[in-house]
Amino acid sequence: MNPARKALSIFLTAIVASLAGCSDLQPSEAVKYDEAAAWQTLGLKGARADFEKKLGDLAKVKLETPPEVGTDYHPKFPPDLPFKPEEWSTGKATSFVNDPRAHRGGTLRMPMRDWPPTLRTEGPNSRLKSTRDIHELVYETLLEYDVARGAYLPRLADYWWIGPDRKTFRFHIDKRARWADGRAVTADDVKATLEHLMREDRKDPQVAERNREMIKEVKVLDRLTVEITGHLPQWETMVTIGLGTPIYPAAYIRMDGETYLSEWNWKLPPGSGPYALATDGLQPGRSIAIKRRYDWWAEKDPANAGKFNFDAIVYNVIRDEELEYQKFFAGELDVYRVNRAQRWVDEIDKKVAIQKGWVQKRKLYNLEPQGYSGYCLNMRSAPFNDRDVRAAFAHLFNREKLFEKFFYFQYDYIDSYFPGQIYSRPNAQRIRFDPAEARRLLAKAGWSGRDGDGFLINGRGQRFPALSLDNADGPSFGRLHQVFKDDLWREAGIKLEILNVDYASLLKKVWEYKFSIVFFNWTASIFPQMEGQFASKLADKPQTNNLNGFKNAEADRLFDAYKYEFDQAKRLNMMQRVDEILFDQHPYALAWYAPYWRVLYWDKFGHPPEYSERFVGDFAAITRYWWLDPERARKTEQNRAVDKPNHPGKPLNQSEQVEDRYWLTHPEPRVEPGRDEALRALGVEPAH
């Protein structure tokens, strides 16, 4: 030990010992002091003069501060293996809809409905679309996927290999790949990421269990090569690890669960992607900002030309939809997603900014997989542990009234857990508002009468349990819940109380299953994975997506078989049967969906002629492919100043048709000569 450090330790020990021995002394008492005896009692050696000299040396000591996270990381790798590209698979860089002529720069101001409970990528309360959209711009997966061609494409990995046993997978990391802190991306980062996902102390049991079931071993073969071995052959392994797993830096992600869950709620480890959390990017309760990385390792890749064009993206928290709408037309937001059909049909066109073309409106159709939504019914306890009660609630959900009164018939019924997808069961039963059938089902479950106050009762005179529904979506959605509430009482004598809460409070109750009924939306993917939402093994574990507590032995067998079936036609049949089981059991009273997205945006943006990819829509397309057009922005600003229209002679002064259905009938991007020429000049073949 450093002599000065030892002196400090002795000095503090002496002080503590002295204080401990002074508790009974009175100030007036004369105390005899034997220095030698005291020195011996304290266990100190040497003369007092020596001690005081060492104590004086403390001023010269340079105290060592604990290393910052990420700095104390010095991995060692096996020797590099011979790399023979001809023995591996790869893909040629291709474009999707990006335009190399896109302007770089500017800030995109986006709305965010509520402040997220955490920025963490995993753990409790982390599975939110809003934060996932941010993570997808900060982190990268090993591969990308070209849906139109059914082909994997390079991303962090430039090569990959699938063993003949179909359970061994190797990925070779692109040697150019770098983290935002300048470190090279290595095979150890992949290993650390998968270890992170499998750890129980992340308190994310669904993610941990899924990865542990899938992965037997992760081995670093050399600095750039990682090998993942599965327990059994699964077609999902390549999809999940290659496409569905963002890779994190080992230097930051290797930590104990307590540290991760407590100290990383509002921090993000450095990413390898095109954006990073801005230095001052977190304004608690107000906004999250990310900035484009000009040192992004793939910045100069020809296939990325025209992608990720904004210098900064700011997500502004606006909890009230009406206020969001007002702030958009006040110019405080750049884009606004129109969620209310009444607003789209009956209100927006009356706005001067729309009539003058300063704001553009679009209804954009594509084939992005649609998730399901509806009233999620907690099956763990009464009353929704009874299938007939759940079916009755589905028949009491008056979507017809909502379509007529609020939706202007702009939406489609959700009659499947795969709405609009090939996995939807064919020629199946549909449920519509039917109070008589609902009452029959309730009577079958033992709830057959109403008391003098109108409450639904059973044969013993007990009232049906009073229900409460938390609403975090403001008055706009509250009016829809009110229709459901009124119909439950009028048609069945069931009381429902609507409670307005903030989003964080709602999520906490949902993930802890402390609810009876809640309205919930799910996203979907090209490769459906329903096990996470309905597997019996997850029903009683907190913080999983099995919100209902759904348990079904046949569904479990299908989930297991689905993972190991490499024949897509057979997987299709399995998911259609799963859809039949779910629809028969009614874990949700299903709602509605739209095979399009409606957006308003200030006329200052350029965008691909398709607006989005065929299978990717919404704001993700805007952050990925749109750009700020300085000339359009100047024109709009000047025309607003003198009250001139932007596009005179065109309907509603819109630059293009309001509705775009291109992707419904075309599998590939439009032929656009200027874009195609720019792509070919970079050595990239257009996707059409």
XYZ file of C-alpha atoms in Angstrom, residues 49-650:
602
model
C 6.958 12.117 14.459
C 7.100 9.501 11.714
C 3.312 9.248 11.723
C 2.870 13.003 11.426
C 5.351 13.169 8.570
C 3.411 10.515 6.646
C 0.193 12.348 7.419
C 1.669 15.466 5.874
C 2.464 13.546 2.708
C -1.282 13.041 2.052
C -1.431 16.379 0.260
C 0.828 14.945 -2.425
C -1.331 11.867 -3.071
C -3.233 11.717 -6.358
C -6.417 9.816 -5.608
C -7.445 7.349 -8.331
C -11.072 7.765 -9.379
C -13.062 4.659 -10.383
C -12.858 4.023 -14.126
C -15.794 5.289 -16.156
C -18.090 2.712 -17.661
C -16.580 1.398 -20.858
C -13.003 2.507 -20.254
C -11.819 -0.576 -18.374
C -12.379 -3.013 -21.235
C -9.403 -4.821 -22.764
C -10.584 -8.028 -24.469
C -8.228 -10.680 -25.779
C -9.124 -12.643 -28.891
C -8.021 -15.948 -30.373
C -5.694 -15.669 -33.383
C -7.446 -14.638 -36.587
C -8.741 -17.569 -38.591
C -8.147 -17.801 -42.342
C -11.158 -16.134 -43.981
C -12.394 -17.563 -47.281
C -15.302 -15.432 -48.539
C -16.284 -18.063 -51.105
C -17.324 -20.377 -48.261
C -19.691 -17.777 -46.791
C -22.901 -16.074 -47.872
C -23.232 -12.366 -48.477
C -25.485 -9.987 -50.358
C -24.983 -7.165 -52.788
C -25.755 -3.668 -51.577
C -29.122 -2.568 -52.863
C -31.389 0.432 -52.504
C -34.926 0.368 -51.164
C -36.521 3.724 -51.957
C -33.706 6.061 -50.892
C -32.685 8.876 -53.233
C -28.981 9.834 -53.330
C -29.956 13.371 -54.359
C -31.527 13.966 -50.934
C -30.341 17.062 -49.069
C -28.501 16.442 -45.794
C -29.181 18.637 -42.791
C -31.901 20.280 -40.734
C -33.916 19.205 -37.719
C -37.042 17.043 -37.796
C -39.465 17.841 -34.963
C -41.638 14.860 -34.103
C -44.414 14.337 -31.538
C -44.196 11.775 -28.737
C -47.423 11.021 -26.897
C -45.906 10.551 -23.445
C -42.614 10.525 -21.596
C -41.381 6.909 -21.600
C -40.806 5.159 -18.258
C -37.255 4.282 -19.353
C -34.809 4.596 -22.251
C -33.410 1.128 -21.586
C -33.484 -1.322 -24.455
C -34.437 -4.239 -22.177
C -35.957 -4.794 -18.766
C -39.209 -3.640 -17.161
C -41.329 -1.150 -19.130
C -38.931 -1.174 -22.085
C -41.053 -2.665 -24.873
C -42.496 0.546 -26.289
C -42.759 1.555 -29.934
C -41.672 5.114 -29.186
C -38.355 4.085 -27.645
C -37.896 1.242 -30.118
C -38.022 3.769 -32.981
C -35.162 5.650 -31.316
C -33.152 2.490 -30.636
C -33.433 1.464 -34.293
C -31.636 4.668 -35.298
C -28.917 4.309 -32.652
C -28.145 0.573 -32.873
C -27.754 -1.859 -35.754
C -28.547 -5.496 -36.309
C -26.152 -7.957 -37.888
C -28.180 -8.194 -41.098
C -30.971 -6.534 -43.053
C -33.684 -8.252 -45.063
C -35.001 -7.560 -48.546
C -38.625 -8.690 -48.251
C -39.339 -8.394 -51.977
C -36.523 -10.790 -52.843
C -36.557 -12.860 -49.660
C -32.829 -12.251 -49.204
C -30.535 -11.323 -46.321
C -28.300 -8.280 -46.782
C -25.154 -7.172 -44.939
C -25.278 -4.677 -42.095
C -22.899 -5.036 -39.124
C -21.945 -8.436 -40.522
C -20.643 -8.537 -44.065
C -20.742 -12.353 -44.298
C -22.711 -15.150 -42.648
C -22.714 -18.932 -42.663
C -25.438 -21.445 -41.783
C -24.173 -24.899 -40.863
C -25.593 -28.064 -42.418
C -27.083 -28.975 -39.030
C -29.194 -25.768 -39.280
C -28.413 -24.936 -35.681
C -24.907 -23.493 -36.098
C -24.587 -19.928 -37.348
C -21.521 -17.788 -37.921
C -21.318 -14.068 -38.530
C -18.288 -12.162 -39.758
C -18.259 -8.548 -38.590
C -17.468 -5.853 -41.131
C -13.948 -4.741 -40.193
C -14.944 -1.106 -40.772
C -17.739 -1.156 -38.166
C -17.217 1.217 -35.234
C -19.048 2.242 -32.096
C -19.798 5.906 -31.479
C -16.912 6.000 -28.954
C -14.475 4.988 -31.709
C -13.974 1.345 -30.735
C -14.150 -1.366 -33.362
C -17.200 -3.624 -33.305
C -16.046 -7.163 -32.564
C -17.342 -10.681 -32.124
C -17.212 -10.130 -28.369
C -19.870 -7.431 -28.695
C -22.221 -9.978 -30.236
C -21.421 -12.447 -27.464
C -21.959 -9.826 -24.754
C -25.269 -8.757 -26.314
C -26.654 -12.287 -26.351
C -25.428 -12.911 -22.803
C -27.154 -9.680 -21.769
C -30.425 -10.839 -23.336
C -30.263 -14.211 -21.575
C -29.626 -12.861 -18.070
C -32.409 -13.253 -15.529
C -31.281 -10.195 -13.574
C -32.478 -7.939 -16.433
C -35.990 -8.696 -15.142
C -37.192 -9.314 -18.697
C -38.237 -12.974 -18.443
C -39.829 -13.233 -21.855
C -36.684 -12.063 -23.646
C -34.359 -14.084 -21.412
C -36.314 -17.308 -21.699
C -36.735 -17.039 -25.447
C -33.008 -16.544 -26.008
C -31.976 -19.272 -23.559
C -34.309 -21.732 -25.262
C -32.846 -20.840 -28.632
C -29.129 -20.440 -27.863
C -26.906 -23.174 -26.447
C -23.512 -21.506 -26.828
C -21.940 -18.311 -28.151
C -18.269 -18.621 -29.059
C -15.815 -15.945 -30.194
C -13.739 -17.622 -32.927
C -11.576 -14.580 -33.594
C -11.817 -10.809 -33.386
C -14.418 -10.573 -36.170
C -16.032 -14.014 -36.176
C -18.693 -15.249 -33.781
C -20.382 -18.647 -33.747
C -23.830 -19.227 -32.259
C -25.005 -22.769 -31.654
C -28.638 -23.501 -31.011
C -30.092 -26.305 -28.938
C -32.142 -27.545 -31.888
C -32.567 -26.530 -35.539
C -34.880 -23.497 -35.672
C -35.596 -21.321 -38.675
C -36.258 -18.442 -36.256
C -32.697 -18.447 -34.960
C -31.283 -16.744 -38.042
C -34.184 -14.309 -38.150
C -34.081 -13.485 -34.445
C -30.311 -13.118 -34.109
C -29.582 -11.732 -37.562
C -32.514 -9.367 -38.013
C -34.179 -8.910 -34.647
C -31.300 -8.355 -32.231
C -29.642 -4.927 -32.023
C -25.987 -5.343 -31.054
C -24.628 -3.437 -28.046
C -21.011 -2.737 -27.037
C -19.549 -5.293 -24.631
C -17.603 -2.555 -22.841
C -20.879 -1.047 -21.619
C -23.446 -3.836 -21.532
C -21.526 -6.270 -19.293
C -22.831 -5.246 -15.899
C -24.921 -6.680 -13.100
C -28.686 -6.413 -13.286
C -29.057 -4.035 -10.361
C -26.716 -1.528 -12.013
C -28.390 -1.922 -15.388
C -31.909 -1.460 -14.063
C -31.134 1.403 -11.678
C -28.369 3.415 -13.323
C -29.181 2.984 -17.010
C -32.807 4.064 -17.079
C -31.882 7.304 -18.832
C -28.594 6.433 -20.524
C -27.851 4.611 -23.736
C -24.626 2.720 -24.412
C -22.881 3.998 -27.563
C -24.384 2.608 -30.730
C -22.976 1.745 -34.123
C -25.883 3.291 -36.034
C -26.377 6.596 -37.857
C -27.662 8.511 -34.804
C -26.651 8.987 -31.176
C -28.371 10.451 -28.163
C -27.467 14.150 -28.119
C -25.238 15.355 -25.282
C -28.070 17.457 -23.904
C -30.693 15.333 -25.615
C -32.767 14.448 -22.566
C -35.132 17.128 -21.308
C -37.096 15.123 -18.704
C -40.803 15.137 -19.401
C -40.324 17.388 -22.429
C -38.211 15.962 -25.250
C -35.605 13.469 -26.455
C -33.124 14.509 -29.146
C -30.821 12.383 -31.256
C -28.156 13.711 -33.624
C -26.775 12.284 -36.815
C -23.269 10.897 -36.603
C -21.083 12.217 -39.387
C -18.507 9.640 -38.314
C -20.932 6.760 -38.783
C -18.857 3.915 -40.133
C -21.309 3.177 -42.998
C -21.887 6.835 -43.879
C -20.183 6.520 -47.278
C -21.689 3.180 -48.294
C -23.394 3.675 -51.657
C -26.509 1.786 -50.517
C -26.988 4.325 -47.690
C -26.906 7.361 -49.958
C -30.109 9.309 -49.335
C -30.889 7.619 -46.016
C -30.855 9.148 -42.523
C -30.757 12.683 -43.846
C -31.710 14.851 -40.859
C -28.948 16.298 -38.698
C -31.168 16.025 -35.632
C -34.492 14.441 -34.712
C -36.306 15.853 -31.706
C -39.179 13.910 -30.132
C -41.391 16.402 -28.287
C -43.626 15.060 -25.530
C -47.196 16.312 -25.983
C -49.606 14.302 -23.873
C -52.814 15.726 -25.302
C -53.757 14.978 -28.912
C -55.678 18.222 -29.310
C -52.667 20.207 -28.113
C -50.446 18.254 -30.512
C -52.775 19.203 -33.360
C -52.654 22.867 -32.386
C -48.880 22.874 -32.016
C -48.509 21.347 -35.465
C -50.511 24.089 -37.177
C -48.673 26.671 -35.070
C -45.477 25.443 -36.728
C -43.966 23.885 -33.590
C -44.017 20.371 -35.084
C -43.089 19.270 -38.593
C -45.352 16.231 -38.919
C -48.646 15.103 -37.452
C -50.191 11.658 -37.698
C -53.957 11.903 -38.083
C -55.522 9.290 -35.823
C -59.064 10.645 -35.830
C -61.160 9.844 -38.892
C -63.567 12.697 -38.145
C -60.665 15.128 -38.212
C -59.416 13.742 -41.512
C -62.811 13.810 -43.225
C -64.529 16.815 -41.726
C -61.997 19.204 -40.237
C -58.561 19.302 -41.798
C -59.576 20.679 -45.201
C -61.009 23.775 -43.492
C -57.565 24.797 -42.291
C -56.052 27.701 -44.236
C -52.620 26.041 -44.198
C -54.128 23.028 -46.005
C -56.130 25.123 -48.456
C -53.016 27.087 -49.370
C -50.871 23.969 -49.656
C -48.426 25.125 -46.975
C -49.303 21.886 -45.227
C -49.539 18.687 -47.233
C -51.923 15.839 -46.397
C -51.419 12.242 -47.466
C -53.188 8.939 -47.025
C -50.533 6.345 -47.805
C -51.294 2.674 -48.346
C -48.667 -0.039 -48.097
C -48.274 -3.642 -46.957
C -46.710 -3.032 -43.578
C -47.866 -5.900 -41.316
C -50.710 -4.712 -39.127
C -50.908 -5.611 -35.471
C -54.131 -6.225 -33.600
C -55.726 -4.063 -30.929
C -58.742 -4.126 -28.671
C -59.896 -4.575 -25.108
C -57.385 -6.873 -23.427
C -59.161 -9.088 -20.868
C -57.199 -10.388 -17.881
C -57.991 -14.097 -17.733
C -56.161 -14.769 -14.463
C -59.195 -14.090 -12.292
C -62.934 -13.477 -12.414
C -64.831 -12.389 -14.351
C -62.615 -12.908 -17.402
C -61.417 -16.381 -16.462
C -64.694 -17.513 -18.055
C -64.614 -17.925 -21.837
C -68.328 -17.137 -22.226
C -67.930 -13.834 -20.355
C -65.071 -12.866 -22.671
C -67.130 -13.793 -25.724
C -70.024 -11.725 -24.370
C -67.794 -8.669 -24.088
C -66.725 -9.141 -27.714
C -70.406 -9.085 -28.721
C -71.000 -5.960 -26.609
C -68.239 -4.004 -28.360
C -70.293 -1.801 -30.678
C -67.767 -1.117 -33.408
C -70.620 -0.455 -35.829
C -71.631 2.608 -33.821
C -68.036 3.800 -33.673
C -67.647 3.370 -37.431
C -70.773 5.405 -38.093
C -70.529 8.042 -35.371
C -66.789 8.678 -35.146
C -64.855 6.849 -37.864
C -66.775 7.847 -41.019
C -66.333 4.239 -42.173
C -62.606 4.854 -42.681
C -61.469 1.660 -40.930
C -61.809 -2.095 -41.260
C -62.918 -4.561 -38.594
C -60.216 -6.628 -36.918
C -61.527 -10.168 -37.216
C -58.183 -11.901 -36.841
C -55.039 -11.697 -34.762
C -53.265 -11.212 -38.115
C -55.394 -8.444 -39.667
C -54.893 -8.115 -43.398
C -52.180 -10.796 -43.432
C -51.897 -14.203 -45.066
C -51.776 -15.803 -41.603
C -55.389 -14.858 -40.945
C -57.673 -17.908 -40.836
C -59.653 -18.151 -44.095
C -63.445 -18.000 -44.326
C -63.830 -17.660 -40.589
C -66.601 -16.561 -38.266
C -66.934 -12.823 -37.682
C -68.216 -11.172 -34.520
C -70.401 -8.097 -34.630
C -72.410 -6.165 -32.035
C -75.097 -8.550 -30.791
C -76.522 -7.779 -27.310
C -78.904 -10.752 -27.410
C -76.050 -13.167 -28.022
C -74.020 -11.425 -25.303
C -76.852 -11.903 -22.791
C -77.153 -15.573 -23.784
C -73.440 -16.088 -23.170
C -73.567 -14.263 -19.827
C -76.516 -16.410 -18.762
C -74.568 -19.512 -19.750
C -71.807 -18.288 -17.430
C -74.328 -17.883 -14.609
C -75.141 -14.166 -14.967
C -78.777 -14.191 -15.981
C -80.689 -11.463 -14.166
C -80.683 -7.818 -13.102
C -81.527 -6.486 -9.655
C -83.752 -3.547 -8.797
C -80.959 -1.074 -9.525
C -80.275 -2.599 -12.925
C -77.065 -4.462 -12.051
C -76.301 -7.831 -13.640
C -76.557 -10.591 -11.009
C -76.065 -14.322 -10.723
C -78.384 -16.919 -9.218
C -77.248 -16.029 -5.677
C -78.073 -12.377 -6.193
C -74.412 -11.335 -6.370
C -73.627 -8.470 -8.684
C -71.235 -8.799 -11.622
C -67.860 -7.322 -10.550
C -67.537 -3.579 -11.134
C -64.771 -2.873 -13.647
C -62.402 0.034 -14.153
C -60.633 0.976 -17.372
C -57.520 3.161 -17.358
C -57.335 5.599 -20.272
C -54.016 7.300 -21.089
C -55.042 8.487 -24.566
C -56.946 11.612 -23.619
C -60.493 12.788 -24.359
C -60.372 11.700 -27.999
C -60.144 8.033 -27.047
C -62.185 8.542 -23.918
C -65.282 9.224 -26.029
C -64.843 5.800 -27.674
C -64.580 4.107 -24.294
C -67.751 5.942 -23.252
C -69.719 4.179 -26.015
C -68.498 0.819 -24.708
C -69.307 1.833 -21.133
C -72.851 2.902 -22.057
C -73.553 -0.290 -24.000
C -72.264 -2.510 -21.175
C -74.691 -0.889 -18.751
C -77.687 -0.518 -21.032
C -77.517 -3.953 -22.634
C -76.105 -6.051 -19.790
C -76.136 -4.153 -16.479
C -72.331 -4.134 -16.193
C -70.685 -1.102 -14.604
C -67.450 0.218 -16.114
C -65.580 3.184 -14.643
C -63.187 5.093 -16.924
C -60.123 6.499 -15.154
C -57.867 9.022 -16.890
C -54.224 8.294 -16.044
C -50.772 9.088 -17.402
C -49.045 6.646 -19.695
C -46.367 5.580 -17.202
C -48.996 4.655 -14.606
C -50.952 2.681 -17.190
C -47.886 0.738 -18.310
C -46.885 -0.121 -14.763
C -50.300 -1.680 -14.116
C -50.304 -3.450 -17.460
C -46.861 -5.050 -17.121
C -47.651 -6.108 -13.559
C -51.052 -7.474 -14.689
C -52.911 -5.317 -12.160
C -55.903 -4.696 -14.388
C -59.129 -6.364 -15.410
C -59.604 -4.720 -18.793
C -57.407 -2.347 -20.761
C -57.306 -1.170 -24.378
C -54.001 -2.184 -25.941
C -52.327 -2.033 -29.368
C -49.684 -4.357 -30.760
C -47.338 -3.957 -33.705
C -46.577 -6.833 -36.082
C -43.641 -8.146 -38.096
C -43.009 -9.913 -41.376
C -42.266 -13.101 -39.429
C -45.017 -13.486 -36.802
C -43.963 -14.721 -33.375
C -47.121 -15.171 -31.315
C -45.520 -17.335 -28.647
C -44.356 -14.267 -26.737
C -47.914 -12.990 -26.391
C -49.795 -16.207 -25.725
C -47.480 -19.000 -24.482
C -48.714 -20.662 -21.267
C -45.218 -20.623 -19.745
C -45.305 -16.811 -19.716
C -48.803 -16.411 -18.307
C -47.781 -16.109 -14.664
C -44.454 -14.344 -15.122
C -44.518 -10.549 -14.752
C -43.141 -8.227 -17.428
C -44.050 -10.427 -20.416
C -46.292 -9.751 -23.390
C -48.793 -12.402 -22.301
C -50.947 -9.700 -20.753
C -54.055 -11.875 -20.633
C -52.540 -14.822 -18.818
C -53.580 -16.943 -21.810
C -52.993 -20.696 -21.506
C -53.818 -23.266 -24.162
C -52.114 -26.629 -24.626
C -52.778 -26.896 -28.379
C -51.493 -23.376 -28.997
C -48.331 -24.242 -27.026
C -47.744 -27.317 -29.206
C -48.161 -25.196 -32.322
C -45.770 -22.540 -31.016
C -43.131 -25.219 -30.431
C -43.658 -26.907 -33.786
C -43.616 -23.533 -35.571
C -40.096 -22.785 -34.342
C -38.660 -25.976 -35.844
C -40.617 -26.072 -39.107
C -38.571 -24.873 -42.096
C -41.454 -25.266 -44.572
C -43.173 -21.877 -44.928
C -46.435 -23.416 -46.183
C -46.669 -25.557 -43.049
C -45.833 -22.573 -40.833
C -48.633 -20.670 -42.534
C -51.122 -23.430 -41.685
C -49.914 -23.473 -38.074
C -50.458 -19.745 -37.608
C -53.891 -19.937 -39.200
C -54.805 -22.625 -36.660
C -53.401 -20.422 -33.867
C -55.645 -17.653 -35.141
C -58.643 -20.002 -34.881
C -57.765 -20.917 -31.290
C -57.286 -17.313 -30.214
C -60.467 -16.132 -31.882
C -62.445 -18.903 -30.204
C -61.061 -18.055 -26.757
C -61.460 -14.254 -27.011
C -58.515 -12.983 -24.961
C -59.259 -9.644 -26.639
C -62.425 -7.942 -27.778
C -60.899 -7.003 -31.110
C -61.130 -3.473 -32.486
C -60.322 -1.925 -35.902
C -57.365 -1.213 -38.141
C -56.349 0.846 -41.150
C -54.194 -0.535 -44.002
C -52.696 2.920 -44.463
C -51.242 5.838 -42.509
C -52.492 9.405 -42.645
C -49.992 12.186 -42.195
C -49.841 15.978 -42.338
C -46.498 17.670 -42.926
C -45.299 21.175 -43.621
C -44.404 21.596 -47.271
C -40.675 21.775 -46.716
C -39.698 18.150 -47.173
C -38.477 16.052 -50.018
C -39.313 12.355 -50.058
C -39.141 9.325 -52.346
C -42.028 9.154 -54.835
C -43.298 6.083 -52.929
C -43.080 7.950 -49.583
C -42.051 4.741 -47.802
C -40.986 1.161 -48.368
C -43.601 -1.393 -49.303
C -43.458 -3.024 -45.862
C -42.357 -0.051 -43.722
C -44.573 2.938 -43.141
C -45.406 5.522 -40.543
C -42.830 7.842 -38.992
C -40.072 5.243 -39.428
C -40.177 5.946 -43.174
C -39.881 9.686 -42.557
C -36.807 9.397 -40.330
C -35.210 6.937 -42.731
C -35.913 8.341 -46.191
C -37.255 11.915 -46.106
C -35.178 15.083 -46.087
C -35.437 18.819 -45.555
C -35.699 20.595 -48.924
C -34.324 24.151 -48.468
C -36.004 25.463 -51.602
C -39.424 24.105 -50.611
C -38.966 25.496 -47.107
C -38.147 28.980 -48.459
C -41.094 28.888 -50.843
C -43.525 27.909 -48.100
C -42.198 30.593 -45.765
C -42.421 33.277 -48.431
C -45.928 32.263 -49.528
C -47.180 32.238 -45.943
C -45.877 35.767 -45.494
C -47.936 37.073 -48.454
C -50.854 34.599 -48.200
C -50.097 32.886 -51.529
C -50.821 29.219 -52.329
C -47.931 26.827 -52.849
C -49.345 24.833 -55.750
C -51.970 26.907 -57.583
C -54.190 25.004 -59.980
C -53.876 21.708 -58.151
